[in-house]
Structure formats: C-alpha cells, structure tokens
C-alpha cells in the first residue's frame, strides 16, 4: 500500500492552508499485522506495510466563516468506497473542537480556534471494519497546529507606572524602563515586534523606541517649581508599520527633592517674653528657619552663637527637626536682669556636595527675650534658723530676730506672724513689724526639749504672697528640779532592833540632765543631825541607808518617828536643789492613846480652817464716799452673737496706749487674751516700733498684730469692734484696785503687797493685809 493524502478542492483554493496541509513528513512507526491466523498450536506472525502515515496539519486561527472549517481528510488504501471502513478520531478536542466523518474521513473544526489560547492539538486516528470493528490500520498520532495572525495589540501589564527622578537631573538620566507584551507569535512574521513612542510628556521626557527606557530630556527641572509630571507611552506591533496594533500606558513621574535651597528665617528679629517665676525647662518660644526643600533636606539644627543670654537660655530642635525651641536654662530674676538678647543660627543637617556652591546652607536671626515681673513672696535672709535658749529664760526674752524682704522692685512692707499649728501651746510671740521672736510662757526642757516654730512673712499690699521659714529652738537644761524619792517609803523598826540595824534604803531621781548621770548627796537635815534614834549613811552610789542608832525600842514610849533627810544633786551652796524626805516607823498596831492624839490633831486643824474662812467672809468692805459705789471702770456690753464669753470682754486699753508701762501679774491674766497678747511690746526694742515712739503708732502696730493673728487663726473669736476709752491714772504703779472680774476666781484676792506701797496705803494694808504667823515645826 502507498501513503496517500486526499485534499478537498476547497482546500486547494487557500494557498497558505494548502501549503500547510500538503506538508507531510515521514514518520516511522512499527506496524502491526492486520489479521492473525492460528493453525494448531503454532502461531504464524505476518508483518504488513502501513497503509497511511500522519505528521501534522496547519490551520489559521480566528476563522469567522459560517461553515465548519475543513482541516483535512483521512483515507486508507483499503477503503473501496463501499462504506465498510469506519474512521475514528480521538485525542485533544476530538468530538468538541474537531469532528470526523466516519465514512469519508473528513476532519472539520466546529469551534473558533485561538492560537493565544491553544497553539496546537494532538490527535489520534484509526480505521476499523465497520462490521467486525477490527482495526484495519494501526492507530496513528498527528498534530494540528494553529497558525498565528496579528489579532493582539501590545499591552503594558504593570501599568500605570509610578517613577521618581531627582530634581536637577542631567539630560539622558534614566527614569524607568517599560515593557509591553504581545500575545501574538513572535516567531512568525512581525505580529509581535513592538516599537515604543511618547505621546505626552515632551519636552521633559523621552522614550527609547526599542528598549522602552524613559529618560530625562530637559535639564535642571526644579521640584520647588513643579513636582509631578504625567507621561503617556505607546507600544505598536508590526514594527510600528501602518496597520499595526498599539497599546498605551501612563507613567506618573515625581521629582524627588535634593538639598538645593538654603534655609531662611521668616523674621530678622523675634520678640518673646516669659515670667520670672517660670521654672527651669520652661518653653520661651519657637523659631523657624524655613527651607523650600522637604524631608531630610529641610531638617535643621539650631544653636545660640552669641548674646548675653546664651548662659541663661538653651535651644533645641523639636521632634519634627524643623523648629527651634528656646527653653529656660537658669532661674530668672526680673529685678537682676529684665531682658536678654540671643543670636541664633539655623543650619541644614544634610548637605549635598554637588550643590555646596549654592550655600551657605544656614541663616542667623536675633531673639529678644523680655522677663515679666511677678509679685514674689518675701524672701528670708536665711533658709532656716537655729537658736539655743535656757529653760529658765524670763518671759519676754528675745529668742531671735528674723528678717525677710520683698524681692520685687516695689519692696513692699513685710509683716510677720507665727504659724499657730507649729506652736499650738503658744509659747512664743513675734513682733509684727520687726520680726523679733520672744517667749510668752515659761519654758521647761523636761516637758518640751525642742520647739520647731514656723514664721510667716506676708506682704502688706498683697496678703496672698506669704513665705515661711523654720526656727528650731533648743531648750537648754537648767538644774531647776530637786531630786525626788524614787519610791514611797514606809520604814518599820522592831522593838527588839539593835543599834546599827538597816531599816530602809533611800534612792532618788532627778529629771535634769545628764540623764542618769547626776550624783546625789544624802545627809540628815540640820535640825536632825543629833537625832539620838536614827542615822543616815551615804553610800556614794546615789543611795543611802537609814540605820538605827540605839536599841531598846518600846511601842509604849513612842510609835512614830520623823526623820528629815536632805538630798542634794551636787549644785554649789546657794543654788542647791534638794528634797526633804521624812522617814518614819510605825508598829503593826496603834495604841488607843496614839489614836486619840491623831484624831485630836485632825479636829484642831478643821477648826482652824473654818475660823480662817469665816474671818475672810466677814471682812469689812472699803469705805466709799459715793453711795452708788462709783467705780472708774468702763463696762462694755455686747448684743451680738457668735463670740462667746471671751468676745464680750473689753480690751485692756492701757496695754494699747502705754504698752511699755503696763505690767500684769501672771496670776491675773485676762480671759479674752492669749498669753502672747500680754503687753509684749515692752520687750520689743525701741527701734522696732514705728512712728518715733508715739502712742498712736504703738496702738496702730498693736492693732495690726492682732488683726494678723485673727486672720491666721481660724479658731480666734471675731474682734469686730474697737472701743475708745477715757481713763485715768496712766502710769500708776498701783494699777487698778477695782473689784471687777474678782468673781472669776474661786479664791479671795491677796492684798499683802499693800504693805510695800508706803504710808499712803497703810490704812488699806491694815484693812486687807494678812499678818504673818509662825507655824510650829512638826518634829
């Protein structure tokens, strides 16, 4: 059999198709016998020559005809044309894309073919006996190749594009390379040969026709003038010839910044101000050296290069690295220096060597800082005070004079007071104008060893400006406490006790300093040195023994013995602090005579007390020449409420008009005045009193002091009224003899001091005086 391929007449009319279909290449295949005959147990294999051989068909893509596209024809030499042979087609697209006439072997494409979807199909063909279905030809494989036509335009798959190029770039600087892809077959014709051109973006940019590289075509493009450009690029196939397909894309090109512009301050002189009370680190203000560049090319570094405030102020760059922030470096004081001048430089931190010729990339400005005056509180001349004061200091002793001044230029007057929370028991008083701190109560180291006083200084014109200082007062010890027995003593002596027998050990304590270090001396009182019954032995270890001096004791003779003991803490004679202790001895039971004697003594004492009270009650009143008992006193009555009893008593006007001459006995303090009010002005030096010593000035200062105390003490009664008094007897050493307020005490007045006032008060002394009586000793 020969190899033949029969082509239809229609196919011959298409030269390209015919050329493809008529191209047959020999293909070596192993043949298989068409029939097998079996004779007996031996099989005879016969090799037959192939009747047909296939290689490949070619067909153009994108057929748009109404009839199915004829591909080719299968034919076997065994086909006699009687329809006994059946052609079968299998493989890729068989039955769906390609069909075969099983009688004639004609192959058609029933779907539109697209090379860009699938470039070739692999098919298998076979000829079988229609009746027996036995293969007449071996199965053969062939390929249908889809031939390309120019049906796809070039495409920019990644467009649109974003690109950047530094400003001021030279001509020819590469910006970006574009690539267009064409789906057509690059190996067949010019369908996929692309040429690039620029449609929009001249004269700034250009594109290479073959490579698609976009380049700068205009020199010295400035970002500060124009930053963004839009470039349209076209890609055309068929080598750019007429009839070729084209595709376009957009390239957005941005000029990136370079440091080609120096910074410049928008002001040649900045005016700033800040209060003098601003703490260190406070922000004074911000300055800005503007730069047309952006990003790191606009970052600045600021420094103070000159000026009288370079040590007082500092400058730094804010987090954006654009602004200069001026801050306080040292405390400010308007009174010392009201203004400062700074010379500030701002310079770029990132320089481009290619553009140094455009420099210098820095600028200078002047900053004038004004210090605002602030009303500051008074300032003490010392941050704290320390004073040592003996506990026996007299009332009115000046402890310390504190001094404060107004640091402002106005130099307002300063007034002083004590923070009562630091001196709740009111041991001290401070003179309102001079700042002299004085005692108003007796100090006792054994009660309070330290006084921490807080002194307040207030401006008269602005009471809100108050400063405070601490005054530590250490109370020094004075040997003002006599020794005392450590325990209550009850000594007993037996009737059979012998001479020299120990009946009691005496020990003493002393609260004075040094603690535990005193040395006590024990001895019998002078009146008991020759006591025949007992003696005292000083053991020289702060203890003493009471010893019997005889024997032969009898309860019938005497039951109680008193032994006065003298205890000294070691001071020199004349200033001896001592304690008289009485040692006594009692029997186990008292006799009837002793008991009667004790009761009789108690009865006599009660009678004497009653007689004394009776005499005082029936004492005659002093003679008054006026029946209405005209007493030269002023009684002020109040109808207001809220102050209590202490608010309804009048002020001692004598202390106000003549404070240096008014002396009050400590036992007769006014109820409405606290201890520090008691005419303390007499202890203030004369230089501390304003007005040259006139009475009016003294009253003014005293009133100011009391007003300040009332303002600072929330518990003080409201002294809302000021009374004017007409009085007599100013300067009299006798003071007032009025009986007003005599009912404030449960005891009668003592008038013994009338004996010391001379002959003119002799009659009063005889009427009210008390005669001294001598009391007999108890031993």
XYZ file of C-alpha atoms in Angstrom:
779
model
C 0.000 0.000 0.000
C 1.172 3.522 -0.742
C 0.943 6.541 1.546
C -1.641 8.985 0.247
C -3.429 12.053 1.466
C -6.534 13.249 -0.372
C -7.237 17.039 -0.111
C -10.586 18.503 -0.958
C -10.972 21.068 -3.733
C -11.925 23.820 -1.301
C -8.634 23.490 0.483
C -6.693 23.981 -2.713
C -8.115 27.443 -3.122
C -6.368 28.605 0.055
C -2.720 28.689 -0.692
C -1.390 29.091 2.887
C -3.630 26.358 4.120
C -2.796 24.123 1.228
C 0.899 24.620 1.771
C 0.492 23.611 5.367
C -1.699 20.615 4.702
C 0.423 19.333 1.811
C 3.492 19.370 4.029
C 3.920 15.772 5.077
C 6.886 14.459 6.878
C 7.684 10.693 7.025
C 7.041 9.247 10.358
C 8.483 5.802 11.337
C 6.002 3.633 13.044
C 6.029 -0.017 13.937
C 3.358 -1.865 12.001
C 1.060 -4.492 13.434
C -0.494 -7.351 11.390
C -3.964 -6.746 10.090
C -5.033 -10.330 10.631
C -3.821 -13.150 12.826
C -4.350 -16.748 11.851
C -3.959 -19.567 14.284
C -3.151 -23.010 12.914
C -2.859 -25.734 15.528
C -0.686 -24.903 18.494
C 1.690 -22.706 16.400
C 1.042 -19.061 15.539
C 2.338 -17.514 12.351
C 3.055 -13.737 12.634
C 2.927 -11.776 9.381
C 4.231 -8.105 9.063
C 2.206 -5.861 6.780
C 3.232 -2.465 5.382
C 1.367 0.597 6.809
C -1.329 1.940 4.597
C -1.184 5.606 5.935
C 1.068 7.832 7.912
C 0.247 11.266 9.560
C 2.510 14.058 10.721
C 0.782 17.417 11.250
C -1.811 19.815 9.812
C -1.701 23.652 9.823
C -4.809 25.835 10.180
C -5.222 29.595 10.582
C -6.689 30.912 13.844
C -9.731 33.099 14.208
C -11.776 31.580 11.341
C -15.041 33.510 11.168
C -16.926 31.583 8.426
C -20.393 30.191 8.896
C -19.474 26.629 7.823
C -17.184 24.370 9.862
C -13.524 24.861 8.966
C -12.178 21.975 6.961
C -8.941 20.622 8.429
C -8.087 17.571 6.299
C -9.087 14.066 5.242
C -8.177 10.572 6.471
C -8.125 7.805 3.809
C -6.892 4.228 3.713
C -5.977 2.169 0.642
C -8.280 -0.481 1.961
C -11.218 1.836 1.554
C -13.108 0.646 -1.564
C -15.746 3.336 -1.138
C -18.426 0.844 -0.125
C -18.726 2.213 3.418
C -17.225 -0.863 5.049
C -14.471 1.145 6.732
C -15.150 3.310 9.786
C -12.799 6.224 10.675
C -12.337 7.090 14.338
C -10.746 10.313 15.770
C -9.543 10.587 19.368
C -7.282 12.959 21.349
C -7.337 16.662 22.338
C -10.526 18.368 21.240
C -11.934 15.273 19.469
C -15.697 15.488 19.385
C -15.776 19.032 20.840
C -13.410 21.109 18.776
C -12.797 18.702 15.929
C -15.171 16.212 14.254
C -14.614 13.468 11.610
C -16.960 11.937 9.090
C -16.556 8.221 9.930
C -17.434 7.220 6.386
C -15.347 9.673 4.354
C -12.641 10.583 6.926
C -13.137 14.369 6.537
C -11.983 16.411 9.595
C -13.589 19.790 10.464
C -13.184 22.370 13.241
C -16.522 23.166 14.812
C -15.222 25.879 17.231
C -13.289 29.069 16.729
C -9.584 28.450 17.155
C -7.330 30.911 19.016
C -3.595 30.379 18.963
C -3.177 32.519 22.037
C -5.470 30.121 23.907
C -4.033 26.876 22.497
C -1.353 26.736 19.812
C -1.670 23.033 18.823
C -3.755 19.904 19.326
C -2.519 16.280 19.397
C -4.998 13.821 17.799
C -5.059 10.061 17.059
C -6.787 8.405 14.034
C -7.750 4.785 13.298
C -9.571 2.852 10.522
C -11.758 -0.144 11.565
C -14.005 -2.648 9.862
C -17.499 -1.329 10.305
C -18.998 -4.832 10.637
C -16.391 -6.610 12.758
C -14.895 -3.475 14.392
C -11.483 -4.958 13.739
C -8.717 -2.377 13.121
C -7.630 -2.223 9.529
C -4.839 0.258 10.173
C -2.762 0.825 13.281
C -3.652 3.900 15.358
C -1.624 6.915 14.242
C -0.918 10.266 16.014
C -0.887 13.595 14.282
C -0.722 17.304 15.313
C -2.954 20.159 14.273
C -1.008 23.452 14.643
C -2.882 26.768 14.832
C -1.201 29.328 12.635
C -0.921 32.919 14.062
C -2.477 36.060 12.691
C -1.957 39.619 14.136
C -5.013 39.771 16.329
C -3.482 41.021 19.659
C -2.230 44.540 20.453
C 0.765 45.133 22.720
C -0.119 45.510 26.409
C 1.632 47.062 29.432
C 0.759 44.526 32.076
C 2.079 46.583 35.080
C 0.705 49.977 34.137
C 0.030 52.642 35.084
C 3.537 53.237 36.439
C 4.957 55.380 39.218
C 8.519 56.660 38.909
C 10.766 59.204 40.640
C 13.844 61.020 39.479
C 15.926 63.583 41.409
C 15.318 67.168 40.526
C 18.039 68.958 38.613
C 18.948 65.675 36.849
C 21.007 65.848 33.668
C 19.591 65.108 30.198
C 19.574 61.378 29.482
C 19.104 60.329 33.126
C 17.154 57.063 33.133
C 13.785 57.235 34.855
C 12.108 53.858 34.264
C 12.076 51.033 31.690
C 8.712 49.932 30.286
C 7.977 46.566 28.653
C 4.916 45.819 26.504
C 3.945 42.219 25.753
C 2.208 40.994 22.559
C 0.271 37.720 22.681
C 0.934 37.010 19.004
C 3.585 34.541 17.855
C 6.989 36.285 17.998
C 8.478 33.619 15.689
C 6.062 34.190 12.850
C 6.075 37.444 10.955
C 6.074 40.925 12.690
C 2.921 40.436 14.699
C 4.813 40.637 17.998
C 7.625 43.086 17.105
C 6.914 46.202 19.273
C 8.148 49.779 18.850
C 7.804 52.440 21.689
C 6.965 56.096 21.309
C 5.942 59.001 23.644
C 2.555 60.573 23.109
C 2.533 63.031 26.079
C 5.280 64.410 28.310
C 7.517 66.299 25.909
C 9.818 68.138 26.203
C 10.570 66.907 29.702
C 10.932 63.205 28.981
C 11.576 60.814 26.068
C 11.439 57.044 25.480
C 13.797 54.688 23.648
C 11.873 53.110 20.711
C 13.434 49.650 21.073
C 14.091 49.270 24.824
C 11.213 51.301 26.290
C 13.538 53.239 28.673
C 12.103 56.613 29.712
C 14.773 59.293 30.103
C 15.054 62.963 31.139
C 15.109 65.217 28.104
C 15.126 68.646 29.812
C 17.889 69.805 32.161
C 17.524 71.489 35.599
C 13.920 70.621 36.322
C 13.158 72.151 39.751
C 10.906 70.333 42.204
C 10.098 73.585 44.003
C 8.686 74.864 40.648
C 6.902 71.704 39.501
C 6.954 68.351 41.215
C 4.688 65.936 39.235
C 4.606 65.016 35.548
C 2.345 62.667 33.526
C 3.912 60.821 30.587
C 1.914 58.679 28.064
C 3.898 55.912 26.300
C 2.648 53.929 23.245
C 3.749 50.436 22.119
C 2.895 49.405 18.485
C 3.433 45.985 16.845
C 4.243 45.150 13.236
C 7.441 47.153 13.814
C 5.439 50.336 14.002
C 4.207 49.984 10.435
C 0.856 51.125 9.245
C -1.854 48.677 10.194
C -0.105 47.520 13.330
C -1.954 47.313 16.636
C -0.987 49.678 19.508
C -1.365 49.899 23.301
C -0.644 52.797 25.686
C 0.183 53.312 29.357
C 0.679 56.233 31.755
C 3.812 56.944 33.766
C 3.426 59.353 36.735
C 6.866 60.805 37.342
C 7.685 62.714 40.561
C 10.774 64.822 41.010
C 12.434 63.833 44.278
C 13.923 66.567 46.467
C 17.586 67.387 46.823
C 19.089 69.971 49.152
C 19.484 72.791 46.657
C 17.863 75.590 48.719
C 19.396 77.220 51.827
C 17.196 77.879 54.929
C 15.981 81.369 55.776
C 14.323 82.789 58.906
C 10.995 84.442 58.207
C 11.866 87.159 60.768
C 15.074 89.019 61.333
C 14.041 89.784 64.949
C 11.859 87.714 67.262
C 10.222 89.278 70.351
C 9.434 86.866 73.210
C 8.560 87.166 76.903
C 8.365 84.843 79.911
C 7.505 85.387 83.617
C 10.399 85.427 86.003
C 8.719 82.660 88.002
C 8.992 80.196 85.095
C 10.906 77.091 86.260
C 13.987 75.755 84.542
C 12.994 73.889 81.383
C 10.021 76.116 80.572
C 9.467 76.880 76.885
C 10.016 80.511 75.947
C 9.029 80.242 72.276
C 9.755 78.689 68.864
C 11.583 79.943 65.809
C 11.668 78.506 62.269
C 14.255 78.773 59.552
C 12.083 77.939 56.544
C 13.540 75.731 53.818
C 11.929 75.187 50.398
C 13.275 71.666 50.457
C 11.445 68.841 52.180
C 12.241 65.750 54.221
C 15.772 65.334 55.491
C 16.899 68.173 53.249
C 14.797 70.593 55.335
C 15.911 69.287 58.750
C 17.553 71.955 60.907
C 19.926 72.232 63.795
C 19.683 75.391 65.925
C 22.308 76.867 68.216
C 22.836 80.067 70.213
C 26.068 81.523 68.864
C 26.135 84.843 70.711
C 24.233 87.175 73.055
C 24.057 87.944 76.751
C 21.515 85.170 77.314
C 23.493 82.225 75.973
C 24.122 81.019 79.562
C 20.533 81.620 80.701
C 18.655 80.040 77.798
C 19.035 76.942 75.678
C 17.701 75.943 72.246
C 16.876 72.527 70.799
C 15.137 71.114 67.746
C 11.576 69.838 68.070
C 10.684 66.207 67.118
C 9.945 67.240 63.518
C 13.519 68.573 63.196
C 12.135 71.796 61.764
C 11.546 74.254 64.620
C 13.933 75.627 67.228
C 12.533 75.553 70.786
C 14.018 78.099 73.232
C 13.884 76.983 76.890
C 14.936 78.401 80.283
C 18.339 77.123 81.386
C 18.788 79.044 84.651
C 16.354 80.701 87.124
C 15.172 84.140 86.044
C 15.024 87.321 88.100
C 13.368 90.434 86.752
C 14.997 92.639 89.368
C 18.503 91.476 88.379
C 18.051 91.491 84.595
C 14.778 92.347 82.815
C 15.729 91.295 79.249
C 18.145 89.178 77.219
C 19.336 89.087 73.597
C 20.141 85.867 71.731
C 21.828 85.388 68.365
C 20.531 82.116 66.946
C 21.795 80.167 63.937
C 19.812 77.567 61.989
C 21.699 75.199 59.651
C 20.801 72.198 57.479
C 21.975 68.865 58.812
C 22.147 67.022 55.431
C 24.168 68.705 52.703
C 24.543 67.620 49.064
C 28.166 68.060 47.908
C 27.004 68.696 44.337
C 25.190 71.855 45.445
C 27.566 73.347 48.006
C 28.129 76.219 45.622
C 24.544 77.329 46.310
C 25.295 77.752 50.028
C 25.838 78.640 52.754
C 23.019 76.393 53.926
C 22.395 78.304 57.199
C 20.884 81.563 58.444
C 21.057 83.807 61.524
C 18.368 85.733 63.462
C 18.085 87.771 66.671
C 15.777 86.788 69.567
C 14.907 89.368 72.232
C 13.519 87.830 75.454
C 11.745 90.104 77.949
C 11.388 88.951 81.568
C 7.961 89.707 83.049
C 7.868 90.900 86.638
C 5.958 88.621 89.023
C 4.878 89.537 92.526
C 7.052 87.137 94.510
C 6.639 86.225 98.171
C 9.021 87.681 100.749
C 12.489 86.191 100.957
C 14.087 85.397 104.326
C 17.765 86.122 104.794
C 18.322 82.526 105.882
C 16.696 79.282 104.763
C 16.341 78.216 108.428
C 17.234 79.415 111.903
C 18.652 77.608 114.927
C 18.527 79.037 118.449
C 19.520 77.701 121.864
C 17.638 79.068 124.861
C 17.945 78.113 128.546
C 14.759 76.887 130.102
C 14.911 79.476 132.876
C 14.721 82.363 130.378
C 12.360 85.045 131.553
C 9.076 85.685 129.804
C 9.648 88.251 127.098
C 13.193 87.119 126.346
C 14.048 87.799 122.721
C 14.819 84.492 121.047
C 15.738 85.581 117.531
C 15.072 88.380 115.101
C 14.181 87.060 111.675
C 14.353 89.248 108.606
C 12.553 88.980 105.276
C 12.324 91.383 102.378
C 10.190 91.747 99.304
C 12.408 90.715 96.364
C 10.290 92.724 93.922
C 11.209 96.201 92.795
C 8.271 97.631 94.765
C 9.899 96.417 98.016
C 6.593 96.249 99.872
C 6.454 96.245 103.653
C 6.630 92.802 105.258
C 4.692 91.711 108.347
C 5.494 88.680 110.475
C 3.396 86.107 112.300
C 3.657 82.609 113.739
C 2.017 79.614 112.143
C -0.064 78.509 115.120
C -0.004 74.882 114.012
C 3.731 74.922 114.777
C 3.202 76.461 118.236
C -0.167 75.156 119.432
C 0.570 75.892 123.114
C 1.625 79.459 122.250
C 4.980 79.652 123.934
C 6.209 82.363 121.572
C 5.175 85.701 120.128
C 6.664 87.607 117.192
C 6.560 91.344 116.832
C 4.635 92.083 113.648
C 6.944 94.728 112.191
C 10.426 93.886 113.467
C 10.334 90.091 113.298
C 11.549 89.743 116.897
C 10.609 86.344 118.295
C 10.002 86.334 122.066
C 8.833 83.959 124.743
C 5.442 84.461 126.376
C 5.409 81.376 128.546
C 7.961 79.761 130.768
C 9.930 77.029 129.055
C 10.518 73.652 130.584
C 13.031 71.358 128.957
C 11.655 68.407 130.872
C 8.288 68.917 129.116
C 9.372 70.082 125.633
C 13.012 69.977 124.673
C 12.614 71.354 121.131
C 10.272 73.934 119.632
C 10.043 73.994 115.856
C 8.437 77.323 115.067
C 7.279 78.310 111.582
C 7.485 82.041 110.969
C 5.308 83.543 108.227
C 6.211 86.701 106.323
C 3.424 88.442 104.395
C 3.434 91.409 102.059
C 1.163 94.166 103.345
C -0.035 95.132 99.862
C -0.670 91.544 98.756
C -1.649 89.183 101.583
C -1.547 86.221 99.210
C 2.245 86.462 99.000
C 3.386 84.582 102.085
C 6.736 82.945 102.768
C 7.695 80.721 105.673
C 10.867 79.801 107.491
C 11.595 77.315 110.252
C 13.087 78.372 113.575
C 14.395 75.462 115.636
C 14.588 76.417 119.310
C 16.549 74.054 121.511
C 15.738 74.408 125.193
C 18.902 74.088 127.229
C 18.756 72.350 130.558
C 18.918 74.241 133.825
C 19.198 72.468 137.141
C 15.718 73.514 138.238
C 14.385 70.222 139.559
C 15.255 68.922 143.027
C 15.892 65.249 143.496
C 12.888 63.203 144.491
C 12.467 59.821 146.069
C 12.080 57.035 143.610
C 9.521 55.195 145.732
C 7.172 55.982 148.596
C 8.937 55.000 151.824
C 7.339 53.248 154.790
C 10.038 52.145 157.153
C 9.436 49.879 160.142
C 11.545 49.217 163.154
C 11.010 46.321 165.533
C 11.094 46.676 169.327
C 13.981 44.270 169.526
C 16.033 46.138 166.883
C 19.648 46.815 167.864
C 21.883 49.777 167.154
C 23.284 49.929 163.593
C 20.493 47.898 162.075
C 19.453 48.796 158.457
C 15.767 49.659 158.258
C 15.471 51.427 154.836
C 17.427 52.144 151.604
C 16.814 55.603 150.142
C 17.143 56.275 146.364
C 16.393 59.464 144.420
C 15.832 60.563 140.806
C 16.307 63.912 139.015
C 14.733 64.791 135.618
C 17.520 67.278 134.859
C 20.411 66.477 132.557
C 22.505 64.500 132.316
C 20.024 61.638 132.279
C 21.224 59.016 134.731
C 24.406 60.950 135.353
C 23.603 63.028 138.460
C 25.376 62.388 141.697
C 23.213 62.711 144.788
C 24.420 63.560 148.278
C 22.393 62.334 151.259
C 22.506 63.781 154.805
C 20.243 64.443 157.735
C 18.609 67.843 157.915
C 20.453 70.296 160.191
C 17.748 70.068 162.843
C 18.074 66.281 162.903
C 21.870 65.952 162.874
C 21.965 64.993 166.554
C 18.975 62.695 166.334
C 19.502 60.007 169.028
C 17.304 57.430 167.332
C 18.443 57.155 163.675
C 21.408 57.983 161.475
C 21.898 58.157 157.686
C 24.791 56.676 155.726
C 25.570 57.969 152.188
C 26.784 55.015 150.126
C 28.289 57.292 147.431
C 26.382 55.341 144.736
C 23.260 57.548 144.707
C 21.758 55.511 147.562
C 21.708 55.945 151.330
C 20.876 53.714 154.311
C 18.769 54.625 157.313
C 20.290 52.895 160.355
C 19.212 52.669 163.961
C 21.427 54.450 166.445
C 20.235 52.669 169.599
C 18.366 49.662 170.822
C 15.618 49.180 173.356
C 12.601 50.265 171.350
C 9.214 50.274 173.009
C 5.816 50.880 171.419
C 4.539 52.191 174.733
C 7.080 55.020 174.716
C 6.627 56.311 171.119
C 5.062 54.861 167.981
C 6.003 57.333 165.217
C 9.409 58.881 164.472
C 10.066 61.560 161.836
C 13.499 61.752 160.265
C 14.081 64.705 157.811
C 16.622 63.778 155.102
C 18.440 66.319 152.907
C 19.152 65.185 149.310
C 21.320 67.344 147.047
C 22.106 66.858 143.346
C 25.592 68.367 143.599
C 24.995 72.081 142.967
C 27.045 74.642 144.873
C 25.609 76.066 148.096
C 23.204 78.894 147.498
C 21.714 77.186 144.468
C 21.007 73.788 145.882
C 18.092 71.771 144.626
C 17.169 69.433 147.423
C 14.368 67.280 148.741
C 13.349 66.772 152.369
C 12.296 63.194 152.938
C 10.722 62.016 156.210
C 11.447 58.527 157.275
C 9.109 57.148 159.870
C 8.412 53.904 161.592
C 5.023 52.506 162.558
C 4.230 49.472 164.636
C 1.931 46.732 163.499
C -0.966 48.271 165.530
C -1.662 51.645 167.178
C -2.388 52.083 170.831
C -5.590 53.759 171.999
C -3.740 56.825 173.256
C -1.940 57.328 169.953
C -5.173 57.027 168.028
C -6.880 59.632 170.246
C -3.950 62.010 169.784
C -4.126 61.710 165.987
C -7.879 62.363 165.959
C -7.470 65.386 168.212
C -4.898 66.889 165.830
C -7.209 66.415 162.884
C -10.080 68.102 164.760
C -7.907 71.106 165.685
C -6.882 71.540 162.038
C -10.515 71.512 160.860
C -11.475 74.155 163.436
C -8.611 76.415 162.344
C -9.641 76.143 158.686
C -13.251 77.047 159.470
C -12.163 80.079 161.507
C -9.980 81.372 158.683
C -12.804 81.042 156.155
C -15.202 82.817 158.479
C -12.816 85.745 159.001
C -12.388 86.222 155.275
C -16.130 86.120 154.651
C -16.903 88.846 157.274
C -14.080 91.133 156.239
C -15.196 94.782 156.025
C -15.681 96.494 152.712
C -13.517 99.598 151.955
C -15.024 102.950 152.629
C -16.684 104.561 149.579
C -17.584 108.244 149.559
C -20.282 107.734 146.987
C -23.400 105.770 147.833
C -23.592 104.450 144.294
C -20.073 102.985 144.600
C -18.782 104.975 141.681
C -16.103 102.772 140.144
C -13.928 104.328 137.464
C -14.167 101.467 135.024
C -15.734 101.117 131.600
C -18.116 98.253 131.097
C -18.901 97.378 127.505
C -21.920 95.278 126.777
C -22.458 93.455 123.504
C -25.705 92.365 121.971
C -24.106 90.447 119.101
C -23.665 86.674 118.984
C -21.078 84.253 117.866
C -18.038 85.111 120.028
C -18.948 83.507 123.328
C -17.863 84.818 126.689
C -14.343 85.626 125.526
C -15.717 88.050 122.974
C -17.828 90.056 125.451
C -14.941 91.409 127.487
C -13.313 94.666 126.633
C -9.711 95.123 125.571
C -7.151 96.316 128.055
C -6.711 99.771 126.598
C -3.844 100.501 128.985
C -1.760 97.910 127.181
C -2.589 99.576 123.895
C -1.902 103.195 124.816
C 1.136 102.624 127.017
C 2.402 99.139 126.299
C 5.835 99.738 127.816
C 4.445 100.677 131.248
C 1.653 98.138 131.589
C 2.756 95.262 133.855
C 0.368 92.480 134.752
C 0.796 89.887 137.381
C 0.985 86.423 135.924
C -1.717 85.278 138.225
C -4.300 87.728 136.842
C -4.221 87.240 133.039
C -7.187 88.387 131.010
C -9.521 85.663 129.869
C -10.105 87.101 126.416
C -6.392 87.394 125.556
C -3.941 84.579 124.957
C -0.571 84.724 126.723
C 1.327 86.355 123.884
C -1.047 89.350 123.955
C 0.043 90.346 127.458
C 1.741 93.708 126.776
C 4.666 92.151 124.951
C 5.573 95.383 123.247
C 7.602 96.404 126.284
C 10.082 93.671 125.383
C 10.467 94.884 121.798
C 13.444 97.231 121.215
C 12.503 100.853 120.772
C 13.902 100.857 117.236
C 11.383 98.246 116.207
C 8.382 100.474 116.992
C 7.269 102.689 114.157
C 6.297 106.329 114.415
C 9.043 107.555 116.725
C 7.503 106.147 119.878
C 4.182 107.975 119.772
C 1.206 106.373 121.417
C -0.843 106.359 118.262
C 1.824 104.410 116.411
C 2.007 101.867 119.212
C -1.735 101.369 119.081
C -1.588 101.064 115.291
C 1.103 98.407 115.423
C -0.705 96.532 118.149
C -3.972 96.525 116.198
C -2.181 95.323 113.076
C -0.621 92.496 115.046
C -3.960 91.393 116.432
C -5.650 91.631 113.045
C -2.980 89.391 111.517
C -3.293 86.893 114.342
C -7.060 86.818 113.970
C -6.710 86.263 110.209
C -4.254 83.398 110.636
C -6.111 81.695 113.489
C -9.429 80.148 112.330
C -10.425 79.447 115.943
C -9.963 83.001 117.239
C -13.106 84.991 118.136
C -14.000 87.771 115.688
C -12.796 91.037 117.225
C -15.047 93.140 115.079
C -15.312 96.232 117.290
C -12.843 98.787 118.550
C -13.782 100.779 121.677
C -12.453 104.200 122.682
C -11.915 104.631 126.415
C -11.494 107.650 128.670
C -9.365 106.548 131.559
C -7.441 107.948 134.494
C -4.312 107.092 136.353
C -1.971 106.313 133.486
C 1.420 105.392 134.863
C 0.224 104.495 138.353
C 2.270 101.681 139.884
C -0.805 100.670 141.882
C -2.664 99.760 138.696
C -6.405 99.213 139.202
C -7.966 98.463 142.581
C -11.334 97.640 141.059
C -13.137 94.554 142.188
C -14.458 93.930 138.680
C -13.705 90.426 137.492
C -12.944 89.464 141.065
C -15.531 86.733 140.717
C -13.557 84.953 138.026
C -11.524 83.117 140.648
C -12.716 80.826 143.411
C -10.193 82.313 145.851
C -10.152 85.751 147.528
C -7.826 88.497 146.459
C -4.469 88.700 148.175
C -3.553 92.227 149.317
C -0.284 91.548 151.134
C 1.568 93.655 148.574
C -0.126 96.818 150.027
C 2.472 96.778 152.841
C 5.156 97.559 150.238
C 3.473 100.668 148.823
C 4.349 103.141 151.505
C 2.498 105.276 154.146
C -0.307 106.359 151.801
C -1.547 102.765 151.585
C -1.020 101.950 155.268
C -4.732 102.107 156.085
C -5.604 99.749 153.216
C -2.825 97.441 154.304
C -4.267 97.289 157.818
C -7.787 96.657 156.494
C -6.942 93.988 153.913
C -3.476 92.784 154.811
C -2.814 89.407 156.380
C -0.491 89.103 159.311
C 2.273 86.584 159.049
C 2.122 83.749 161.527
C 4.774 81.298 162.530
C 3.808 77.676 162.272
C 5.393 75.356 164.825
C 7.540 72.528 163.414
C 6.128 69.045 163.194
C 9.121 67.471 164.899
